[in-house]
Coordinates of C-alpha atoms and ligand atoms in Angstrom, one line a residue:
X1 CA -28.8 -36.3 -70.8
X2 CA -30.5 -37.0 -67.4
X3 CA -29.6 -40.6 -67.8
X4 CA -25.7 -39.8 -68.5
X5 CA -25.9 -37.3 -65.1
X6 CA -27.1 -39.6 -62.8
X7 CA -24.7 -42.1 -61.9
X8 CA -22.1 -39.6 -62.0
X9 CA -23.9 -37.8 -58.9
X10 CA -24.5 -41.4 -57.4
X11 CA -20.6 -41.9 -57.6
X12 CA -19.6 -38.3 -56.1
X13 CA -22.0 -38.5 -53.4
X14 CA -21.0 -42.5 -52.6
X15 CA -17.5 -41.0 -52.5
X16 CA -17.9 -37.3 -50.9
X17 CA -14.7 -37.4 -49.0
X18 CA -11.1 -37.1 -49.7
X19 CA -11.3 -38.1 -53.4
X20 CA -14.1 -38.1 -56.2
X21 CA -13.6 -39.2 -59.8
X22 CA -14.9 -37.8 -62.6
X23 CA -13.3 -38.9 -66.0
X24 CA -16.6 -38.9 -68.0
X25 CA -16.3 -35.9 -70.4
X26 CA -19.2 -35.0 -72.7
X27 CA -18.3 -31.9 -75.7
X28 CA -20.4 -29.0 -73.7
X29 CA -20.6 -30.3 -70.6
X30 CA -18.3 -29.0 -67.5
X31 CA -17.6 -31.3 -64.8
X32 CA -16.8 -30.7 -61.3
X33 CA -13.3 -30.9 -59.7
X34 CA -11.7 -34.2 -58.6
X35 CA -9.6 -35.4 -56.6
X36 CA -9.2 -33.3 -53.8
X37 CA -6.7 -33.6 -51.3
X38 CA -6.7 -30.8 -48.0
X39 CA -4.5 -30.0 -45.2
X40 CA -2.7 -27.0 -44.5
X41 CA -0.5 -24.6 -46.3
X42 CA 1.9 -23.2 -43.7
X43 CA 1.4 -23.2 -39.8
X44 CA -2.2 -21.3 -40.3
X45 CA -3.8 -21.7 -43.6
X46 CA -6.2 -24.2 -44.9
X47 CA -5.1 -25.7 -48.6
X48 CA -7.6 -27.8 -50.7
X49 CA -5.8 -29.1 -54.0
X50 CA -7.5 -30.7 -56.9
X51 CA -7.1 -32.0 -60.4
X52 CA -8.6 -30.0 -63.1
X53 CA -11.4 -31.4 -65.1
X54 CA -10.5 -32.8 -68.9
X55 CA -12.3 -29.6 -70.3
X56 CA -13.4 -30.2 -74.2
X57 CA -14.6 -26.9 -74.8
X58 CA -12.5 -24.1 -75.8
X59 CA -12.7 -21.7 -73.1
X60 CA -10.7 -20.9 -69.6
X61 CA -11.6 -22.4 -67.0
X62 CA -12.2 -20.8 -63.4
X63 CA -13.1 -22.0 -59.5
X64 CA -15.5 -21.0 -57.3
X65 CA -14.6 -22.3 -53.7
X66 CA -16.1 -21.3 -50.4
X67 CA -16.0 -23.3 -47.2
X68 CA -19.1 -24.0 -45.4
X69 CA -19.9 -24.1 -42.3
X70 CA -21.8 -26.8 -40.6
X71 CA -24.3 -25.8 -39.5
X72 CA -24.6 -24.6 -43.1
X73 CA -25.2 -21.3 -42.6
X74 CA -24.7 -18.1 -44.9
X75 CA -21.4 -17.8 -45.9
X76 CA -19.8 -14.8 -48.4
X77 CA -20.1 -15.4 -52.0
X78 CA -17.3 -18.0 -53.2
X79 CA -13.3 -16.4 -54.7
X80 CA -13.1 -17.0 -57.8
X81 CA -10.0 -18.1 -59.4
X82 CA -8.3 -19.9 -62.4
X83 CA -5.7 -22.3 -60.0
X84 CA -7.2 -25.6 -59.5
X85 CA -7.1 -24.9 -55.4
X86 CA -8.2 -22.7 -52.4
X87 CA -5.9 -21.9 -49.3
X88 CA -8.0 -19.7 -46.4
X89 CA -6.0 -18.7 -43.1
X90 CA -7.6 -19.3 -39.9
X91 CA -10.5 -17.6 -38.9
X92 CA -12.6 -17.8 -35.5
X93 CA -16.0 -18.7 -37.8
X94 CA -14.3 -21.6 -39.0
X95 CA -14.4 -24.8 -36.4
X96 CA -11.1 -26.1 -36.9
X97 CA -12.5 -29.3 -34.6
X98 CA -15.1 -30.3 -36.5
X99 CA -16.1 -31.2 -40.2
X100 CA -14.8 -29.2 -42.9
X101 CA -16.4 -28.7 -46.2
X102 CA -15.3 -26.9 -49.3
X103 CA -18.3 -25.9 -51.9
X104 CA -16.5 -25.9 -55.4
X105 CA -17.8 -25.0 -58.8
X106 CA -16.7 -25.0 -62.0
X107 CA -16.8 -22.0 -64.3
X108 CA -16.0 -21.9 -68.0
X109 CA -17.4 -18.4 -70.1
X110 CA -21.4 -18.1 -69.3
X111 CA -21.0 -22.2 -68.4
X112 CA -21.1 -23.9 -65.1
X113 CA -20.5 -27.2 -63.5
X114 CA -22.7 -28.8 -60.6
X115 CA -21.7 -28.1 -57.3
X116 CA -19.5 -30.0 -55.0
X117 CA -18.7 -30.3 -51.4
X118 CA -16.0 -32.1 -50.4
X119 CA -16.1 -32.8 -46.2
X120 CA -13.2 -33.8 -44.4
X121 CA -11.5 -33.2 -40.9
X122 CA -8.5 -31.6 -40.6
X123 CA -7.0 -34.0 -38.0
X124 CA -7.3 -37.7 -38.2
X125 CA -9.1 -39.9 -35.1
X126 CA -11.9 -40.2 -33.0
X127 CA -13.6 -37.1 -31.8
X128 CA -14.7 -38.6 -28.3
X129 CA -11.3 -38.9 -27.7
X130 CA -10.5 -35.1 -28.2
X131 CA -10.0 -33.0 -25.0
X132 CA -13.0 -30.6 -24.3
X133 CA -13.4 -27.1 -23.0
X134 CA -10.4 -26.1 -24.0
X135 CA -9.2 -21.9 -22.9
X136 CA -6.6 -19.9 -22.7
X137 CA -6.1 -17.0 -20.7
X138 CA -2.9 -14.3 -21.3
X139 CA -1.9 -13.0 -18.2
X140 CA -0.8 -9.9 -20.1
X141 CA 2.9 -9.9 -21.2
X142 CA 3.5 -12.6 -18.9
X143 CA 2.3 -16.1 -19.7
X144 CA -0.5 -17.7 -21.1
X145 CA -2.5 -20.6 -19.4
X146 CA -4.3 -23.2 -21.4
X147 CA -6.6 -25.4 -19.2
X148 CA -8.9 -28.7 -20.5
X149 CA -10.9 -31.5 -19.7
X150 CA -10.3 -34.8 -20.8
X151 CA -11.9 -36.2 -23.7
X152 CA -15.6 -38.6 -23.4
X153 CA -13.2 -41.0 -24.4
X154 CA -9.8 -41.2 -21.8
X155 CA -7.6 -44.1 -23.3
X156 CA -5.5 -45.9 -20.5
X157 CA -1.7 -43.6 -20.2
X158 CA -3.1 -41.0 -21.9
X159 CA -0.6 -38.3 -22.0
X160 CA -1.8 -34.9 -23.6
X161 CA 0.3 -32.7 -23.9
X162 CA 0.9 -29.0 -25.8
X163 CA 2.1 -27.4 -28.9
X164 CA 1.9 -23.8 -29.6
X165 CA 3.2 -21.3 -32.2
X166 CA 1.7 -17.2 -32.7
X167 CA 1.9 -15.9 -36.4
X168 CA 0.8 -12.1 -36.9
X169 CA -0.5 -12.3 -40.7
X170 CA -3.7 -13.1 -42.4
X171 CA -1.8 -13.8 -45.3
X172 CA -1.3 -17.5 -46.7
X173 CA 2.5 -18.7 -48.0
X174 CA 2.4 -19.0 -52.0
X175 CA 1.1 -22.3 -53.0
X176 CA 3.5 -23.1 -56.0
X177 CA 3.7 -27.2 -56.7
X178 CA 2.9 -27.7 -52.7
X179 CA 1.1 -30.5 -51.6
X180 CA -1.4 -29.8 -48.5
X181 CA 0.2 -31.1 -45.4
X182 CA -1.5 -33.2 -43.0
X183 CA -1.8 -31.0 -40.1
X184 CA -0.3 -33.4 -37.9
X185 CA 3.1 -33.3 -39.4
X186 CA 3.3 -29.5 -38.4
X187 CA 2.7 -30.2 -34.9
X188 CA 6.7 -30.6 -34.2
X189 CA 7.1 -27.1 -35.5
X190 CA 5.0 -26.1 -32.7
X191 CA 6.7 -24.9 -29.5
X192 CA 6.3 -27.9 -26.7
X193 CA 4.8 -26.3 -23.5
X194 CA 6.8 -27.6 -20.5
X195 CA 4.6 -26.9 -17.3
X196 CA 1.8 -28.8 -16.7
X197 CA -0.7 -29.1 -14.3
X198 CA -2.0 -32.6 -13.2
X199 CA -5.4 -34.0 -12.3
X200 CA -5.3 -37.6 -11.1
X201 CA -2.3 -38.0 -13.1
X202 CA -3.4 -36.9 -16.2
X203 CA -2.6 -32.9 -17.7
X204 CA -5.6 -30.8 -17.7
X205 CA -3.9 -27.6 -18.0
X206 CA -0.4 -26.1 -19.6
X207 CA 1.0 -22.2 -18.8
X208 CA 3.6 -21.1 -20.9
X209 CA 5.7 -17.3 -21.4
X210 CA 4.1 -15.1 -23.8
X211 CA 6.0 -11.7 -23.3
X212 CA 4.4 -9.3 -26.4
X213 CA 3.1 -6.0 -26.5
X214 CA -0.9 -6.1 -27.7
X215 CA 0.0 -3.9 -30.4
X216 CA 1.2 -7.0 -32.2
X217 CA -2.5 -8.3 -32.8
X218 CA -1.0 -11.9 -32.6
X219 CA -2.9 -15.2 -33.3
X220 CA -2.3 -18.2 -31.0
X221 CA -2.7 -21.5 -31.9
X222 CA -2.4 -23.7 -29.8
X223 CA -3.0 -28.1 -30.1
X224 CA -3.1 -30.6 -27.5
X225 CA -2.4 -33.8 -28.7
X226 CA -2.4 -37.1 -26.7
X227 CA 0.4 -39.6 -26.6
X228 CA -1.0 -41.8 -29.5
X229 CA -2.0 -41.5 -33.0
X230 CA -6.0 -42.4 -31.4
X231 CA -6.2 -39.3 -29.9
X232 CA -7.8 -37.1 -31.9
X233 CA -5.8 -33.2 -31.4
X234 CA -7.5 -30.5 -30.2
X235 CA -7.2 -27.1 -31.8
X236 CA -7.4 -24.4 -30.1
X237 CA -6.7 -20.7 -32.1
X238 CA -7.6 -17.3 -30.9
X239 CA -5.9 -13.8 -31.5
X240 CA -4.2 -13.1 -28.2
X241 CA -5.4 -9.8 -27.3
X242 CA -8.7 -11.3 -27.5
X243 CA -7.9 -13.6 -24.3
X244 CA -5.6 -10.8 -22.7
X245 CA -6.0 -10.5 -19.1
X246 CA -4.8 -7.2 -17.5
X247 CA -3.1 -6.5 -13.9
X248 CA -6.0 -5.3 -11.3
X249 CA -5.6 -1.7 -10.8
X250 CA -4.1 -0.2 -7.6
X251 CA -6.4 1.8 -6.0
X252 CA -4.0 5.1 -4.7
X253 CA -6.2 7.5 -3.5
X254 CA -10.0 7.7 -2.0
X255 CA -11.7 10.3 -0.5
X256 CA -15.3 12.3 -0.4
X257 CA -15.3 15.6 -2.3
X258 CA -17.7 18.8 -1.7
X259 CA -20.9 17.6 -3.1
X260 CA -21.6 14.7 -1.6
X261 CA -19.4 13.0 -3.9
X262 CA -17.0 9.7 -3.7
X263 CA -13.4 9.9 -5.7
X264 CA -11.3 7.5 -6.2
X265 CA -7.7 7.3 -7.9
X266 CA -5.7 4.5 -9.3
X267 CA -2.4 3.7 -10.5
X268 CA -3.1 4.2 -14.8
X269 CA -2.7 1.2 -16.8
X270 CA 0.4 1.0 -18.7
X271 CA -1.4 -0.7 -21.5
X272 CA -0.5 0.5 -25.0
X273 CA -4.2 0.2 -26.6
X274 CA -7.4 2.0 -25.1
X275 CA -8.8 0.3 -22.0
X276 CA -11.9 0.9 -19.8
X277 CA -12.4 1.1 -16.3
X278 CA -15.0 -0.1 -14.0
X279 CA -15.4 0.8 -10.7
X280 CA -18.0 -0.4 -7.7
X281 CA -19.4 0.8 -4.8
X282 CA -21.1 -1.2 -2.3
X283 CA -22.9 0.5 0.6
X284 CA -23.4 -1.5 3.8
X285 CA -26.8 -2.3 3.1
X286 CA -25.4 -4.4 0.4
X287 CA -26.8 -1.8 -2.4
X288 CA -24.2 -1.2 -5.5
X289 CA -23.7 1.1 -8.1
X290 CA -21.1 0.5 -10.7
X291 CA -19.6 3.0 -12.8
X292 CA -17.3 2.6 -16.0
X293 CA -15.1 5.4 -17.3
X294 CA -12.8 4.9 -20.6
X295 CA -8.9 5.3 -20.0
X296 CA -8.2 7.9 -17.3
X297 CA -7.2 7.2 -13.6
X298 CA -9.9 8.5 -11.4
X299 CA -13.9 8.2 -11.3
X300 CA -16.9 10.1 -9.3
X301 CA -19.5 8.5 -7.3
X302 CA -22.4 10.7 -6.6
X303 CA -24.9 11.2 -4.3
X304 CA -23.0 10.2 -1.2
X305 CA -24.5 9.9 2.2
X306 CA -23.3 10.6 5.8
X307 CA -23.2 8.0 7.9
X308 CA -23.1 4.8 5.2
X309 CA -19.6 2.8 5.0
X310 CA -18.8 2.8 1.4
X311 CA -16.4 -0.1 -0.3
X312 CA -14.8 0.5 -3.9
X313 CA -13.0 -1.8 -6.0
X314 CA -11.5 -1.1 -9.9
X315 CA -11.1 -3.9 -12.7
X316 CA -9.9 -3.1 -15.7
X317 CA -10.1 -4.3 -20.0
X318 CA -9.3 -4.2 -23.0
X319 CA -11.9 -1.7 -25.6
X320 CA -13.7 -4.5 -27.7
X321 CA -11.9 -2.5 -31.1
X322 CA -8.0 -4.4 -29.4
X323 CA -9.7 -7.4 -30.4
X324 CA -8.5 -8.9 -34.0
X325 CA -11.6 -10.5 -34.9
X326 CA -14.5 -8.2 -35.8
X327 CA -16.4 -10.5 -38.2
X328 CA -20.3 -11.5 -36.6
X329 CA -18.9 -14.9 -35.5
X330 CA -16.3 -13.6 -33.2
X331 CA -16.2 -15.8 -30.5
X332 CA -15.5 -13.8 -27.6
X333 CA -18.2 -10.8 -27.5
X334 CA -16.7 -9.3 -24.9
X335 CA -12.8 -9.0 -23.5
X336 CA -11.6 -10.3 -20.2
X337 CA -11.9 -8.0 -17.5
X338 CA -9.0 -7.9 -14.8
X339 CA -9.4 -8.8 -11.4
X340 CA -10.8 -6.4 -8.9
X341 CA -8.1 -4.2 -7.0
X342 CA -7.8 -4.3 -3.4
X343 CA -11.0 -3.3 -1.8
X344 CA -11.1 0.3 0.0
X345 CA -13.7 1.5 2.8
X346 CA -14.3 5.1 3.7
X347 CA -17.1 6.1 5.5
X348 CA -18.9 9.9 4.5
X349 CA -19.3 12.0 7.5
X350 CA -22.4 14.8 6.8
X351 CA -21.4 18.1 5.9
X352 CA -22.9 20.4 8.6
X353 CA -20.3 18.2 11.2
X354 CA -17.1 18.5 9.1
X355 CA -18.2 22.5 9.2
X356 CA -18.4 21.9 12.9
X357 CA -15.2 19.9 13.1
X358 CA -13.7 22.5 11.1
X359 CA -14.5 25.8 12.1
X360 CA -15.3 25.0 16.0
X361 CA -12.6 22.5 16.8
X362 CA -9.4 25.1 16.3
X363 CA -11.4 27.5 18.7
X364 CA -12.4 25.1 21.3
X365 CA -8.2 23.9 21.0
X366 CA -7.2 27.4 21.4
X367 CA -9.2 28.5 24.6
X368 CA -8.0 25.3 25.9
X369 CA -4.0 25.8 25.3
X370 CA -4.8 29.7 26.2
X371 CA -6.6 28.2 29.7
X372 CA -3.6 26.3 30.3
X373 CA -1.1 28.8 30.0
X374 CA -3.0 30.9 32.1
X375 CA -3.1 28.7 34.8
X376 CA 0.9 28.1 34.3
X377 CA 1.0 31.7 34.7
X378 CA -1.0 32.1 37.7
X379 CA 0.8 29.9 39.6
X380 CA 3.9 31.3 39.3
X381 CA 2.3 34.7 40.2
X382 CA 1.0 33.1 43.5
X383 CA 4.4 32.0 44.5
X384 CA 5.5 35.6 44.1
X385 CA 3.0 37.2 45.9
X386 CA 2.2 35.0 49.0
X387 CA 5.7 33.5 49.4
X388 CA 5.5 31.1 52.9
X389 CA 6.1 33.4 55.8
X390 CA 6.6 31.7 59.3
X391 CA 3.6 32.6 61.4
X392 CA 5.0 34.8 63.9
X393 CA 2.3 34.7 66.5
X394 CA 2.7 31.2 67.0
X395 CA 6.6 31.5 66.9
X396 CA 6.4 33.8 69.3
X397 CA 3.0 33.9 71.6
X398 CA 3.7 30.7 72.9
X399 CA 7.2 29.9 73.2
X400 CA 8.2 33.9 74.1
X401 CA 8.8 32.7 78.0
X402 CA 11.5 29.9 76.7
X403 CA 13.2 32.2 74.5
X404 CA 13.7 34.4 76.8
X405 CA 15.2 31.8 79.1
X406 CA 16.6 29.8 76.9
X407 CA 17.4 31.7 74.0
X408 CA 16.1 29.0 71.3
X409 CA 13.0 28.9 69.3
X410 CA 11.0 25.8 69.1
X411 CA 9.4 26.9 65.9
X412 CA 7.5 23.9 64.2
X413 CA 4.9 25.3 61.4
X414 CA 1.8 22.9 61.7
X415 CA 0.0 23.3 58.7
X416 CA 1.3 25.2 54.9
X417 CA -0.2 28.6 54.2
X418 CA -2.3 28.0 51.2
X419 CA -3.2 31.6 48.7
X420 CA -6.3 31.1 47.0
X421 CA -6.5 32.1 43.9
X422 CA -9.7 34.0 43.2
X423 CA -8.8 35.7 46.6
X424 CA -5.4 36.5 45.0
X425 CA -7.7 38.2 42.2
X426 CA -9.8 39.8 44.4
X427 CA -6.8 41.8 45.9
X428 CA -5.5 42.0 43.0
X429 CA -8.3 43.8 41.4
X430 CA -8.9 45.5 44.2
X431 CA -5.5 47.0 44.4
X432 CA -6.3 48.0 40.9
X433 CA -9.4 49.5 41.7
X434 CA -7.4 51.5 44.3
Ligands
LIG1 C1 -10.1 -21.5 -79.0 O1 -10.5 -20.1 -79.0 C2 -9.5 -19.2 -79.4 C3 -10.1 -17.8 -79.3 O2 -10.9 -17.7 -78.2 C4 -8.9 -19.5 -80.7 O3 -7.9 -18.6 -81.0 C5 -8.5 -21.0 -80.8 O4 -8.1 -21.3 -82.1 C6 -9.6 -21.9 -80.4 N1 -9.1 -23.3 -80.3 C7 -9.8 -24.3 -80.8 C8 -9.2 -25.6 -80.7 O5 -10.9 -24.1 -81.2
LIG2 C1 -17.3 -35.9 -40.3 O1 -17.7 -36.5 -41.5 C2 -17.6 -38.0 -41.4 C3 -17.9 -38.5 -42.8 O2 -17.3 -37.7 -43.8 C4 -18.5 -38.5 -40.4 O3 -18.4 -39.9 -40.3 C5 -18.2 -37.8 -39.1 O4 -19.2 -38.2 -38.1 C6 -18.2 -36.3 -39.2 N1 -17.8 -35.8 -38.0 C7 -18.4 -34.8 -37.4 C8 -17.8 -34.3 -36.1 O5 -19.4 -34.3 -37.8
LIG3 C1 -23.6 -18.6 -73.4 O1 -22.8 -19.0 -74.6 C2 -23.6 -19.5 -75.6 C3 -22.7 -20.0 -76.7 O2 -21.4 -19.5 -76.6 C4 -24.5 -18.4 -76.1 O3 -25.3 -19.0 -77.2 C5 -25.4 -17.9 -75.0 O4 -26.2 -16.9 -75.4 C6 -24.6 -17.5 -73.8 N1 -25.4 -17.1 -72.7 C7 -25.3 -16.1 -72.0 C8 -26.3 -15.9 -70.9 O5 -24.4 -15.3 -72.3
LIG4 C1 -17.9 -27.7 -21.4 O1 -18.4 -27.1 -22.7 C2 -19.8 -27.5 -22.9 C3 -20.2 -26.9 -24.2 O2 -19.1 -26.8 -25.1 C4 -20.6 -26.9 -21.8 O3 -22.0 -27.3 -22.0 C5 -20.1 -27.4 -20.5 O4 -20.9 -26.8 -19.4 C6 -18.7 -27.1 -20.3 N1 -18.2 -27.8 -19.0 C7 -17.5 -27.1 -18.2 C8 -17.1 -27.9 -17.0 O5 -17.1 -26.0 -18.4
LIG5 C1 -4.5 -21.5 -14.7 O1 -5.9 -21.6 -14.8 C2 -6.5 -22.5 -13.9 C3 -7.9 -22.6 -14.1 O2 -8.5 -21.4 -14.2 C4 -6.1 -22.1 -12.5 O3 -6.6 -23.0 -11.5 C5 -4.6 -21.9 -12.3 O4 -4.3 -21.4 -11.0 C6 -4.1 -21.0 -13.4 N1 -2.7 -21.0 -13.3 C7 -2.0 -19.9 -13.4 C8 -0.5 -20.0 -13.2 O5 -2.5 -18.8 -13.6
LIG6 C1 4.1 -37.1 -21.2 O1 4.5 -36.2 -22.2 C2 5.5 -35.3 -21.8 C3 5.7 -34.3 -22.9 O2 5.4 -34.8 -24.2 C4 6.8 -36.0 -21.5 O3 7.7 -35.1 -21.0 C5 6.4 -37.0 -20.4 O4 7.6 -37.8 -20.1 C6 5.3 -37.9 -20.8 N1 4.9 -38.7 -19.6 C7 4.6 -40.0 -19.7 C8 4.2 -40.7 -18.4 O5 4.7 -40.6 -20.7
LIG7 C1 5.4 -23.2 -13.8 O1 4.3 -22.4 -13.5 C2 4.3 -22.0 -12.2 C3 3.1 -21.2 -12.0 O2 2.0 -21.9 -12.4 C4 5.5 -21.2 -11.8 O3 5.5 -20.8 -10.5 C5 6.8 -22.0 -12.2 O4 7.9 -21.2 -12.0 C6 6.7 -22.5 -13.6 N1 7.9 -23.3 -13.9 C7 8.6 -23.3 -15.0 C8 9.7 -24.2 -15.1 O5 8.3 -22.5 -15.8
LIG8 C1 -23.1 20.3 -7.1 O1 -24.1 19.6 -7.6 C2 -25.1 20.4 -8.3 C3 -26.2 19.5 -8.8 O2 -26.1 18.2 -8.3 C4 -24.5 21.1 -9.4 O3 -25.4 22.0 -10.0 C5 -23.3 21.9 -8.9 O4 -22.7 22.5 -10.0 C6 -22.4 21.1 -8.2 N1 -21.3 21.9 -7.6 C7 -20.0 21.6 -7.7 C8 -19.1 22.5 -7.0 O5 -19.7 20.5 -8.2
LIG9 C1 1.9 3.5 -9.0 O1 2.8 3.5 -10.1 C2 4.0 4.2 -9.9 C3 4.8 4.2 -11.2 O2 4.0 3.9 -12.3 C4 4.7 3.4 -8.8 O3 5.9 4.1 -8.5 C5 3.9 3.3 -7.6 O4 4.5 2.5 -6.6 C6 2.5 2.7 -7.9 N1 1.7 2.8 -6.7 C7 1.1 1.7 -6.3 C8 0.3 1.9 -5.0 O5 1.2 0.6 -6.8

């Protein structure tokens, strides 16, 4: 029996690829699938078709198909199933970029085949020429912006360019008679992006309108591809929320509370899912606190103190439960926090002087308007007691002689009469007193 196994396991692993033969049939024995032939079943499912074994036996005949990844780690126990394929929709553990295998088995009753993989790529060429660090960011409901570096490999005229389509479904299209497409004759069903963003001639980067509310929990997929059949596409799929970007907050309102404490206000996210705030306060000897608050548009700083110039700024995301993917090999961990909001400064003044300012400063305003009337007052009273009176001594002492011969005054009044006024008082009281 050893001897009969043998070169049928040097053949499949000679041939581990795209196709393995297997028409040997022995009464008893099951044999592994063959002929395999993958590519996609829609615009985001992964479709690996075989031909059934020549079974012998009398008994029905199941799959069990998983795909692993490479590094092989632990994956979740194969589906089982009586079609002779496996379709999976896109998920973030799978690497879409790199080496695919599918772990099949054949199951008939209490009887089972030897295990196969069957590796393949998903896209045809060579991976040095594939564009790296490829991400997306979705400036939310406005437009998303892909950005890349060229590939190890840059052919001369390289033109990359970018496809993209967003499905909202972990659910594959029925398989029927379909054949798996090659994934690169989906790639004109794919939206072209149309504004690109040069370096040294050649696109690194592609922004295009994604206007959708977050409750859709859309996937993204999105290739670039360059101008030949040598360049190997890039895949890149996400679920958008899970590269959402929101709008900074606007910071409305700051001001110090009783307490010693710091408030700030902001204009509240019009996000439909739950978001958290995080607000920061730098003191002028550089020293920060940060504080984060779910929903909500206002936050507390404690412990303020007099004297220190204070500086606060808001950002804003997503809660990690908007994100689509919650398996262990998400690849995002966290989501994308906002931009900071404007910086504002307010600077704490101690307690005991804002009592001073605010008790002492009305009194010390209204002795001085009362002062000022008072003077006002006074001198208007001056004027109506000591009006200016020619002095007659000097009108008449001197001059007496020419009046009387000449019957004219020479009356010229040397200097003003001036009525102080605490002498004023003085009679005044005095009179009083009297
Ligand atoms: C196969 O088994 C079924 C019952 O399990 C039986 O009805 C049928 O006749 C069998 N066929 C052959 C060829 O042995
Ligand atoms: C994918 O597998 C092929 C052989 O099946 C191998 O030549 C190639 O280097 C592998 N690619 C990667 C990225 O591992
Ligand atoms: C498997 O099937 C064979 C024959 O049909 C039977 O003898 C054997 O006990 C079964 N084994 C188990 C584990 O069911
Ligand atoms: C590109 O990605 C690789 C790993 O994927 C990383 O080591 C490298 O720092 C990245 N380069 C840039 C410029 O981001
Ligand atoms: C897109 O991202 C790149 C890299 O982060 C940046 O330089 C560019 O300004 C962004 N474009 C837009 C429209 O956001
Ligand atoms: C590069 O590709 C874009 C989109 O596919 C196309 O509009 C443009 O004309 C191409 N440029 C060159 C130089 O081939
Ligand atoms: C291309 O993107 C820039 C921002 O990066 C934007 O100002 C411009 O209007 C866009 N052009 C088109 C045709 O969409
Ligand atoms: C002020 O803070 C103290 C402790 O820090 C607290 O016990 C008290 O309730 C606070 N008062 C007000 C008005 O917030
Ligand atoms: C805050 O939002 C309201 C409406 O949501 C808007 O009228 C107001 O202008 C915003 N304030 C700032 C400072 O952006």
């Amino acid at each position: 029996m050893d001897v009969h196994r043998l070169p049928t396991l040097l053949l499949c692993s000679l041939c581990a690829g795209w196709t393995c033969g297997s028409a040997y049939t022995d009464p008893g024995e099951l044999y592994p699938s063959s002929s395999i032939k993958f590519g996609m079943n829609g615009l985001s499912c992964l479709f690996w078709k075989w031909t059934p074994p020549s079974i012998s036996a009398n008994c029905s005949v199941q799959y069990t198909a998983e795909i692993l990844k490479e590094p092989r780690t632990e994956m979740p126990a194969g589906v089982r199933d009586k079609y002779p394929y496996f379709t999976k929709y896109f998920e973030p553990r799978i690497d879409l970029n790199n080496n695919l295998t599918l772990k099949v088995q054949t199951t008939c009753e209490n009887r089972t085949s030897e295990v196969k993989l069957f590796t393949s790529p998903l896209t045809t060429g060579n991976s040095r020429t594939m564009v790296r660090n490829m991400t997306c960011i979705w400036h939310y409901n406005e437009y998303v912006n892909c950005t890349w570096r060229p590939g190890e490999v840059v052919p001369p005229n390289v033109n990359y360019s970018l496809r993209y389509w967003f499905y909202n479904s972990n659910e594959c299209p029925s398989v029927g008679n379909k054949q798996p497409t090659p994934f690169h004759d989906l790639l004109d069903k794919g939206e072209p992006c149309q504004n690109y963003t040069y370096q040294s001639g050649i696109p690194v980067g592609c922004v295009f309108k994604f206007e959708q509310s977050l409750k859709e929990y859309k996937r993204l997929v999105a290739v670039v591809t360059g101008g030949s059949q040598d360049i190997k596409p890039y895949i890149y799929f996400t679920c958008a929320n899970n590269i959402a970007k929101l709008k900074a907050p606007v910071i409305t309102d700051i001001k110090i509370i009783p307490n010693n404490t710091l408030l700030v206000r902001w204009n509240e996210s019009d996000v439909p899912l739950t978001v958290n705030y995080q607000g920061q306060l730098e003191m002028s000897d550089g020293h920060k606190v940060i504080v984060t608050v779910l929903q909500g548009g206002s936050m507390e700083f404690p412990d303020i103190s007099p004297d220190i110039t204070y500086t606060v700024k808001v950002r804003v995301n997503l809660m990690k439960k908007a994100m689509c993917f919650l398996d262990p090999y998400e690849q995002r961990k966290d989501l994308l926090w906002s931009d900071w909001s404007e910086e504002k400064k307010i600077m704490a003044i101690e307690d005991k002087r804002i009592r001073f300012l605010v008790i002492f400063l009305p009194v010390v305003l209204f002795i001085t308007v009362t002062t000022v009337l008072l003077l006002f007052y006074m001198r208007r009273l001056l004027f109506r007691i000591c009006p200016r009176i020619p002095d007659p001594s000097k009108v008449l002492s001197s001059d007496f002689q020419h009046w009387l011969k000449y019957g004219k005054a020479v009356y010229e009044p040397k200097k003003e009469e001036v009525c102080v006024v605490s002498l004023l008082e003085t009679s005044l009281s005095s009179s009083q007193v009297e």
